């Protein structure tokens, strides 16, 4: 899900074009190592943060039990993220960000948007 | 369907950790909560610079200083800092309360040294670039405007202004004019004046022992030049007489925000715990009297609560609700009734016991992470509470008797000595409010009407 909230004066087609360019880029160019490291650092941070409270651990266990039938996954999940390579991202982007694979929704205010 | 609440679980014995006081040679006080369950560290630096430390004519300065230390130092631009913290997943937050500023960082253990290095740079070398100040001012101005459309903000601000005329505790919020009149020099001067290791506390919580923590403190903050951090002094504010009614005219409001407040006790008062229990019975949650009466029985509101605020020299209880405008007078009357009722009859044993359990449970939940234990300890230190305050908290809460609750309620929950603030459409409530006292009427900007 990619979304934008734009001021009413902005041309929506232009925003869409810019978004398409970025989506195109991740399908064509490998993400630089530094950017991948930044993303992994942030994911690791959020993951560890969730493990600090019993209630959040409970939520995670329920999540893995419900969707994967495997609550133990909580112990491997972070490693799975940290193992992702630039090639993996490129492949995933090519598979998912196809124009035939998307739905566009525009929500516009009535009248002049006041 | 369940019609009865399940019984509470059995109580766990918890032990509150012993956390020694330590100090760097430059005066910075250090406390460490070692805990190696997770690879995450939490740092907080507390400075004795709060809203009260602002000069009377500019309530923006202390907050701007705390916000802007992350927007540029002598060797790093705002963009450098933002790339630095983003790339390393270091979370930075600042908060300015009544009497203190808190600068906090959370990060994974492999980022410890970069995080310390950045914190040291921010507290000693911030340089407040003009263009960053301009951006912050624009952002904050729109926030200030939005804030004035919030009835609970308006009621809160008016309450403090009414209780504390000519006292620093009335310094609730800056105005757009304050921002307008702020220049880089002013923020820099505030920073120079208030940011120093003397009177400051540093908390480190996470997988580090005391030795490692002190080593980090010395290495990164040991060179923080000894500064005289002034602690602001001001007298205990004087009492108000009788009941004051304030009405903030918010045209076309469909609801009335009601806040009834009274003077209580300063932070660290020996009777603070008895007061907490008493407040819990009155309005501490969804099974307390205000909620059961105004919401469950009468259906006036989604929720009615009371809370306690306490500072170095004074405290307040604040009881309130947001109600349908047509029942404004009735709601005030019911709040008064609950305030008085608590001082007239002993609470049932089950009710008292439940409230005590709620307070004990919430302390235990607050002790869940090393960071939150550290914050409790910081609070204890900056307010100079007794060493064993949190250690004895549970037995002291349990020791509060029904008689003590009645005594506290009689002393403090007195509608005849209170400030009643209502935020509503004047046309619809002014007349009926006269029944409880002649209202002083203000617009949403605080100008008397």
XYZ file of C-alpha atoms in Angstrom:
563
model
C 0.000 0.000 0.000
C 1.482 3.294 -1.114
C -0.469 6.425 -0.330
C -0.253 10.178 -0.714
C -2.185 12.996 0.780
C -1.866 15.979 -1.522
C -3.017 19.564 -1.321
C -5.976 20.287 -3.584
C -3.935 22.564 -5.868
C -1.533 19.743 -6.771
C -1.991 17.824 -10.016
C -2.677 14.215 -9.001
C -1.347 12.838 -12.296
C 2.021 14.365 -11.587
C 2.137 12.753 -8.158
C 1.257 9.420 -9.717
C 3.969 9.818 -12.320
C 6.574 10.509 -9.648
C 5.423 7.452 -7.708
C 5.615 5.311 -10.851
C 9.161 6.462 -11.450
C 10.195 5.348 -7.977
C 8.393 2.027 -8.306
C 10.121 1.556 -11.665
C 13.488 2.312 -10.123
C 13.290 -0.404 -7.468
C 12.446 -2.890 -10.244
C 15.498 -1.908 -12.260
C 18.254 -0.871 -9.881
C 19.618 -2.715 -6.887
C 19.127 -0.864 -3.621
C 22.476 0.456 -2.346
C 23.933 -1.453 0.600
C 23.732 1.577 2.856
C 19.997 1.951 2.330
C 19.433 -1.728 3.020
C 21.407 -1.466 6.221
C 19.356 1.527 7.329
C 16.116 -0.363 6.669
C 17.391 -3.411 8.549
C 18.495 -1.269 11.499
C 15.040 0.226 11.702
C 13.300 -3.130 11.422
C 15.544 -4.615 14.115
C 14.848 -1.624 16.364
C 11.052 -1.958 16.006
C 11.200 -5.697 16.499
C 13.211 -5.505 19.701
C 11.008 -2.694 20.953
C 7.955 -4.916 20.600
C 9.642 -7.630 22.640
C 9.930 -5.326 25.673
C 6.331 -5.728 26.831
C 4.439 -8.909 27.635
C 1.285 -7.670 25.925
C 3.134 -7.031 22.675
C 4.868 -10.421 22.832
C 1.420 -11.939 23.272
C 0.187 -10.136 20.167
C 3.144 -11.355 18.146
C 2.662 -14.948 19.304
C -1.015 -14.760 18.386
C -0.099 -13.317 15.000
C 2.328 -16.118 14.144
C -0.008 -18.766 15.526
C -2.947 -17.458 13.504
C -1.305 -16.721 10.161
C 1.467 -19.319 10.105
C 0.269 -21.874 12.641
C 3.732 -21.483 14.119
C 4.137 -19.289 17.215
C 7.799 -20.304 17.398
C 8.363 -18.146 14.368
C 8.764 -15.242 16.811
C 12.286 -16.556 17.434
C 13.380 -16.587 13.792
C 11.490 -13.686 12.305
C 14.133 -11.016 12.791
C 16.848 -13.224 11.256
C 14.664 -13.707 8.190
C 14.529 -9.948 7.699
C 18.229 -9.479 8.328
C 19.065 -12.151 5.719
C 17.374 -10.254 2.860
C 19.739 -9.231 0.025
C 19.586 -6.581 -2.686
C 18.771 -9.329 -5.202
C 15.848 -10.543 -3.098
C 14.429 -7.028 -3.064
C 14.829 -6.636 -6.803
C 13.002 -9.904 -7.461
C 10.222 -9.085 -5.049
C 9.787 -5.609 -6.563
C 9.551 -7.064 -10.089
C 6.993 -9.585 -8.968
C 4.788 -7.223 -6.960
C 5.022 -3.753 -8.499
C 3.532 -4.706 -11.857
C 0.913 -2.328 -13.236
C -1.466 -5.301 -13.770
C -1.152 -6.100 -10.072
C -2.482 -2.880 -8.626
C -5.606 -1.002 -7.778
C -5.664 2.794 -7.668
C -8.074 4.592 -5.394
C -8.612 8.347 -5.420
C -10.482 9.954 -2.560
C -11.427 13.504 -3.428
C -13.271 16.135 -1.405
C -16.568 17.438 -2.684
C -16.670 20.923 -4.156
C -13.542 22.974 -3.647
C -12.253 20.871 -0.787
C -12.979 23.285 2.027
C -22.585 -13.210 28.150
C -20.459 -12.363 31.139
C -22.245 -10.112 33.587
C -19.675 -10.136 36.368
C -16.076 -9.006 36.053
C -13.643 -11.903 36.487
C -11.897 -11.957 39.872
C -8.419 -10.435 39.932
C -5.498 -12.835 39.621
C -3.273 -13.588 42.557
C -0.779 -10.947 43.411
C 2.834 -11.484 42.538
C 5.552 -10.504 44.922
C 7.623 -7.948 43.208
C 10.840 -6.480 44.399
C 11.824 -2.991 43.560
C 15.469 -2.774 42.522
C 18.169 -0.965 44.461
C 19.615 1.745 42.233
C 22.641 3.558 43.639
C 23.362 7.260 43.114
C 26.481 8.011 41.149
C 28.060 11.161 39.867
C 30.524 12.278 37.219
C 33.243 14.737 38.305
C 31.430 17.554 36.448
C 28.383 17.079 38.654
C 26.149 15.068 36.299
C 24.200 12.576 38.353
C 23.970 9.119 36.866
C 21.608 6.263 37.488
C 21.835 2.886 35.865
C 19.195 0.174 35.546
C 21.128 -2.886 34.343
C 18.926 -5.380 32.514
C 20.193 -7.693 29.807
C 16.961 -9.287 28.626
C 16.942 -7.269 25.397
C 19.687 -5.653 23.277
C 18.151 -2.210 23.656
C 19.346 0.848 25.585
C 17.335 3.759 26.831
C 19.015 7.051 27.774
C 17.334 10.042 29.317
C 18.883 13.293 30.304
C 16.783 15.417 32.639
C 17.534 19.092 33.055
C 15.934 21.385 35.622
C 14.483 23.588 32.880
C 10.726 23.443 32.607
C 7.931 25.676 31.406
C 8.422 27.620 34.639
C 11.954 28.516 33.551
C 10.656 30.625 30.675
C 10.686 34.395 31.059
C 7.189 35.832 31.538
C 7.084 37.343 28.066
C 8.185 34.295 26.087
C 6.932 30.811 26.917
C 8.476 29.306 23.766
C 12.153 29.447 24.680
C 12.715 26.355 26.808
C 10.691 24.157 24.454
C 12.488 25.507 21.412
C 15.863 24.806 23.003
C 14.885 21.181 23.705
C 13.463 20.712 20.216
C 16.314 22.413 18.382
C 19.333 20.685 19.923
C 18.754 18.019 17.280
C 18.689 20.574 14.465
C 22.353 21.366 14.112
C 25.610 21.518 16.052
C 28.949 23.140 15.248
C 30.014 20.072 13.267
C 26.687 18.625 12.058
C 23.833 20.107 10.052
C 20.210 19.223 10.813
C 20.293 16.936 7.776
C 23.460 15.207 9.048
C 21.817 14.513 12.374
C 18.656 13.275 10.769
C 20.629 10.910 8.478
C 22.721 9.810 11.452
C 19.747 8.835 13.624
C 17.713 7.380 10.735
C 20.540 5.213 9.441
C 21.280 3.852 12.900
C 17.685 3.646 14.095
C 18.289 5.903 17.074
C 15.024 7.287 18.353
C 15.237 10.766 19.845
C 12.477 12.572 21.723
C 12.321 15.674 23.817
C 9.640 16.800 26.201
C 9.336 19.895 28.335
C 7.174 19.563 31.428
C 6.342 22.049 34.162
C 9.682 21.886 35.963
C 12.019 19.821 33.769
C 13.186 19.077 30.245
C 13.634 15.453 29.204
C 15.871 14.472 26.274
C 15.603 10.758 25.504
C 17.189 8.285 23.123
C 16.392 4.643 22.483
C 18.649 2.460 20.343
C 19.972 -1.038 19.867
C 23.074 -1.926 21.792
C 25.383 -1.894 18.752
C 24.659 1.830 18.359
C 25.634 2.756 21.909
C 28.726 4.758 21.120
C 27.308 6.729 18.185
C 24.248 7.566 20.306
C 26.318 8.819 23.231
C 28.502 10.791 20.903
C 25.478 12.497 19.376
C 23.903 13.239 22.757
C 27.147 14.831 23.942
C 27.340 16.907 20.777
C 23.726 18.076 21.143
C 24.038 19.147 24.771
C 27.299 21.018 24.370
C 27.552 22.197 20.751
C 24.063 22.951 19.444
C 24.082 26.018 17.225
C 20.433 26.697 16.301
C 20.609 27.525 12.585
C 18.226 30.308 11.553
C 16.564 28.337 8.763
C 15.819 25.418 11.109
C 14.369 27.780 13.676
C 12.162 29.296 10.989
C 10.866 25.847 9.961
C 10.134 24.857 13.548
C 8.256 28.100 14.160
C 6.004 27.510 11.150
C 5.262 23.954 12.252
C 4.557 24.937 15.831
C 2.328 27.838 14.885
C -0.118 25.576 13.121
C -0.018 23.261 16.111
C -0.826 26.158 18.458
C -3.852 27.072 16.370
C -5.069 23.472 16.340
C -4.565 23.274 20.093
C -7.001 26.157 20.687
C -9.777 24.160 19.077
C -9.380 21.424 21.723
C -11.788 21.919 24.643
C -9.684 19.860 27.032
C -6.629 21.990 26.327
C -8.651 25.167 26.886
C -10.113 23.924 30.163
C -6.730 22.802 31.422
C -5.043 26.093 30.550
C -7.789 28.178 32.156
C -7.630 26.089 35.315
C -3.922 26.745 35.785
C -4.291 30.430 34.983
C -7.039 30.757 37.549
C -5.268 28.906 40.331
C -1.908 30.516 39.768
C -2.261 34.159 38.809
C 1.203 35.773 38.915
C 2.901 32.450 39.545
C 5.104 30.398 37.176
C 2.648 27.464 37.343
C 0.343 29.493 35.112
C 2.825 29.127 32.250
C 0.894 26.478 30.354
C 1.426 27.251 26.708
C 3.303 29.578 24.383
C 1.425 31.824 21.969
C 2.052 32.459 18.249
C 3.355 35.911 19.262
C 5.971 34.330 21.499
C 7.203 32.327 18.522
C 7.070 35.402 16.344
C 9.285 37.300 18.783
C 11.839 34.528 19.184
C 15.210 34.865 17.520
C 18.148 32.569 17.412
C 19.977 34.552 20.111
C 17.161 34.021 22.594
C 17.112 30.256 22.121
C 20.882 30.116 22.295
C 20.915 32.133 25.489
C 18.303 29.827 27.047
C 20.391 26.825 26.032
C 23.596 28.307 27.425
C 21.863 29.162 30.648
C 20.058 25.872 31.273
C 22.100 23.121 29.650
C 24.852 22.031 31.987
C 25.717 18.907 33.969
C 25.118 20.425 37.409
C 21.608 19.594 38.687
C 21.096 17.294 35.692
C 20.423 13.556 35.784
C 21.332 10.916 33.263
C 19.496 7.604 33.198
C 20.897 4.590 31.362
C 18.751 1.473 31.229
C 19.489 -1.745 29.391
C 22.237 -4.316 28.943
C 25.064 -2.442 30.603
C 26.473 -2.830 34.087
C 27.422 0.083 36.295
C 31.061 -0.063 35.368
C 30.393 0.119 31.645
C 27.752 2.820 32.159
C 30.089 5.045 34.149
C 32.816 4.482 31.608
C 30.486 5.618 28.812
C 29.290 8.561 30.872
C 32.822 9.693 31.615
C 34.046 9.192 28.093
C 31.262 11.058 26.336
C 29.823 13.437 28.900
C 32.763 13.866 31.260
C 33.979 16.766 29.134
C 30.642 18.554 29.260
C 31.800 21.815 30.760
C 30.719 22.348 34.315
C 27.849 24.737 34.018
C 25.845 26.362 36.718
C 22.394 25.081 35.897
C 20.154 27.401 37.812
C 17.165 25.849 39.484
C 14.296 28.270 39.413
C 12.908 29.140 42.770
C 9.460 30.431 43.486
C 7.189 30.413 46.476
C 4.282 28.151 47.196
C 1.357 29.829 45.436
C -1.298 31.411 47.595
C -4.718 29.844 48.101
C -7.824 30.800 46.200
C -10.907 31.853 48.101
C -14.298 30.289 47.522
C -15.509 28.964 44.213
C -14.550 30.490 40.892
C -16.490 29.680 37.758
C -14.934 30.198 34.331
C -16.719 29.879 31.041
C -14.818 29.678 27.791
C -17.055 30.628 24.926
C -16.568 28.187 22.091
C -19.243 29.115 19.559
C -21.358 26.244 18.173
C -19.913 23.699 20.589
C -22.275 20.746 20.826
C -20.605 19.459 23.944
C -19.518 21.049 27.184
C -16.110 20.273 28.581
C -16.302 20.456 32.367
C -13.311 20.565 34.664
C -13.624 20.925 38.426
C -10.318 21.427 40.180
C -8.993 22.051 43.646
C -5.717 22.440 45.479
C -4.183 19.286 46.889
C -0.604 18.439 47.845
C 2.851 19.063 46.398
C 4.995 16.246 45.060
C 6.535 14.143 47.777
C 4.070 15.084 50.505
C 3.865 12.271 53.091
C 0.117 12.034 52.474
C 0.458 11.797 48.688
C -0.314 8.087 48.650
C -3.484 8.464 50.712
C -4.535 11.159 48.251
C -3.856 8.863 45.303
C -6.105 6.178 46.773
C -8.826 8.750 47.470
C -8.658 10.037 43.912
C -8.812 6.493 42.582
C -12.123 5.989 44.381
C -13.481 9.250 43.004
C -12.465 9.004 39.398
C -9.404 6.864 38.767
C -10.932 4.658 36.098
C -13.946 2.999 34.536
C -15.110 1.484 37.809
C -14.722 4.661 39.851
C -17.614 6.790 41.063
C -17.547 9.593 38.486
C -17.611 7.131 35.606
C -20.286 4.905 37.133
C -22.504 7.879 37.858
C -22.103 10.231 34.885
C -21.700 7.595 32.227
C -23.164 4.294 33.335
C -26.112 5.615 35.320
C -26.934 8.966 33.716
C -25.562 8.554 30.195
C -24.298 12.149 30.112
C -20.869 11.335 28.717
C -18.517 8.728 27.312
C -16.262 9.009 30.306
C -15.733 10.965 33.516
C -12.468 10.867 35.415
C -10.382 12.715 37.936
C -6.625 12.934 37.970
C -3.935 14.383 40.168
C -1.195 16.734 39.118
C 1.639 17.540 41.438
C 4.658 19.763 41.311
C 7.383 20.889 43.666
C 5.220 23.412 45.497
C 1.648 22.441 44.837
C -0.780 19.950 43.412
C -4.287 19.864 41.977
C -7.032 17.341 41.507
C -8.892 17.754 38.237
C -12.254 16.045 37.831
C -14.105 16.328 34.583
C -16.000 15.059 31.626
C -17.105 16.078 28.196
C -20.910 16.044 28.261
C -23.913 16.820 26.095
C -24.483 20.573 26.406
C -28.107 20.200 27.534
C -26.965 18.424 30.706
C -24.130 20.805 31.631
C -25.651 22.002 34.887
C -26.757 18.502 35.886
C -23.275 17.152 35.201
C -21.576 19.796 37.328
C -24.074 18.999 40.083
C -23.300 15.272 39.887
C -19.545 15.913 39.999
C -20.087 18.097 43.097
C -22.230 15.367 44.609
C -19.499 12.756 44.157
C -16.820 15.101 45.542
C -18.878 15.780 48.651
C -20.226 12.255 49.006
C -16.751 10.830 49.344
C -16.182 12.929 52.453
C -19.522 11.980 54.013
C -19.643 8.190 54.030
C -16.997 5.499 54.384
C -16.356 3.711 51.080
C -17.300 0.019 50.992
C -14.459 -2.333 51.753
C -14.697 -4.008 48.333
C -14.607 -0.645 46.586
C -11.561 0.528 48.512
C -9.791 -2.771 47.998
C -10.421 -2.683 44.251
C -9.022 0.827 43.988
C -5.928 -0.144 45.939
C -5.417 -3.123 43.627
C -5.739 -0.885 40.586
C -3.007 1.428 41.853
C -0.745 -1.460 42.811
C -1.325 -3.156 39.460
C -0.530 -0.003 37.580
C 2.750 0.436 39.463
C 3.656 -3.165 38.663
C 2.870 -2.581 34.991
C 5.033 0.536 35.118
C 7.914 -1.639 36.252
C 7.749 -3.818 33.174
C 10.744 -2.457 31.303
C 14.118 -1.212 32.538
C 13.313 2.116 30.878
C 10.087 2.543 32.817
C 11.725 1.572 36.124
C 14.391 4.127 35.327
C 11.761 6.780 34.716
C 10.195 6.069 38.126
C 13.599 6.448 39.747
C 14.286 9.646 37.847
C 10.986 11.030 39.019
C 11.852 10.097 42.580
C 15.227 11.824 42.355
C 14.251 15.010 40.608
C 11.483 15.539 43.123
C 13.611 14.469 46.052
C 11.159 11.820 47.205
C 12.318 9.473 50.001
C 14.754 6.724 48.931
C 12.237 3.997 49.626
C 9.216 5.776 48.111
C 8.538 3.182 45.390
C 9.833 0.359 47.522
C 7.197 1.062 50.138
C 4.534 2.106 47.657
C 2.597 -1.174 47.683
C 2.343 -1.631 51.465
C 1.535 2.056 51.873
C -1.291 1.901 49.348
C -2.661 -1.143 51.162
C -2.418 0.653 54.480
C -4.785 3.478 53.519
C -7.997 2.999 55.493
C -11.577 3.931 54.625
C -11.442 6.546 57.400
C -8.350 8.090 55.851
C -10.093 8.300 52.458
C -12.984 10.183 54.031
C -10.587 12.519 55.825
C -8.650 13.268 52.628
C -11.839 13.829 50.625
C -13.128 16.241 53.263
C -9.919 18.188 53.210
C -9.443 18.389 49.476
C -12.567 17.541 47.482
C -14.572 20.574 48.436
C -16.738 22.137 45.694
C -16.996 25.348 47.747
C -13.269 25.878 47.306
C -12.755 25.010 43.662
C -12.311 26.300 40.169
C -15.026 25.141 37.786
C -14.222 25.599 34.116
C -16.724 24.972 31.364
C -15.888 25.139 27.669
C -19.126 25.490 25.735
C -21.280 27.762 23.645
C -21.937 30.687 25.951
C -25.481 31.226 24.713
C -26.498 27.770 25.837
C -24.970 27.531 29.301
C -24.148 30.927 30.790
C -27.542 31.456 32.385
C -27.694 28.094 34.091
C -24.083 28.311 35.308
C -25.046 31.349 37.390
C -26.625 28.819 39.749
C -23.157 27.719 40.867
C -21.390 31.086 40.610
C -21.124 34.146 38.403
C -18.987 32.980 35.490
C -15.970 34.873 34.224
C -16.265 34.544 30.471
C -13.329 34.239 28.053
C -12.871 33.617 24.369
C -10.714 30.708 23.171
C -7.645 32.947 23.145
C -8.076 33.747 26.827
C -9.344 37.291 26.356
C -12.074 38.223 28.873
C -15.436 38.851 27.189
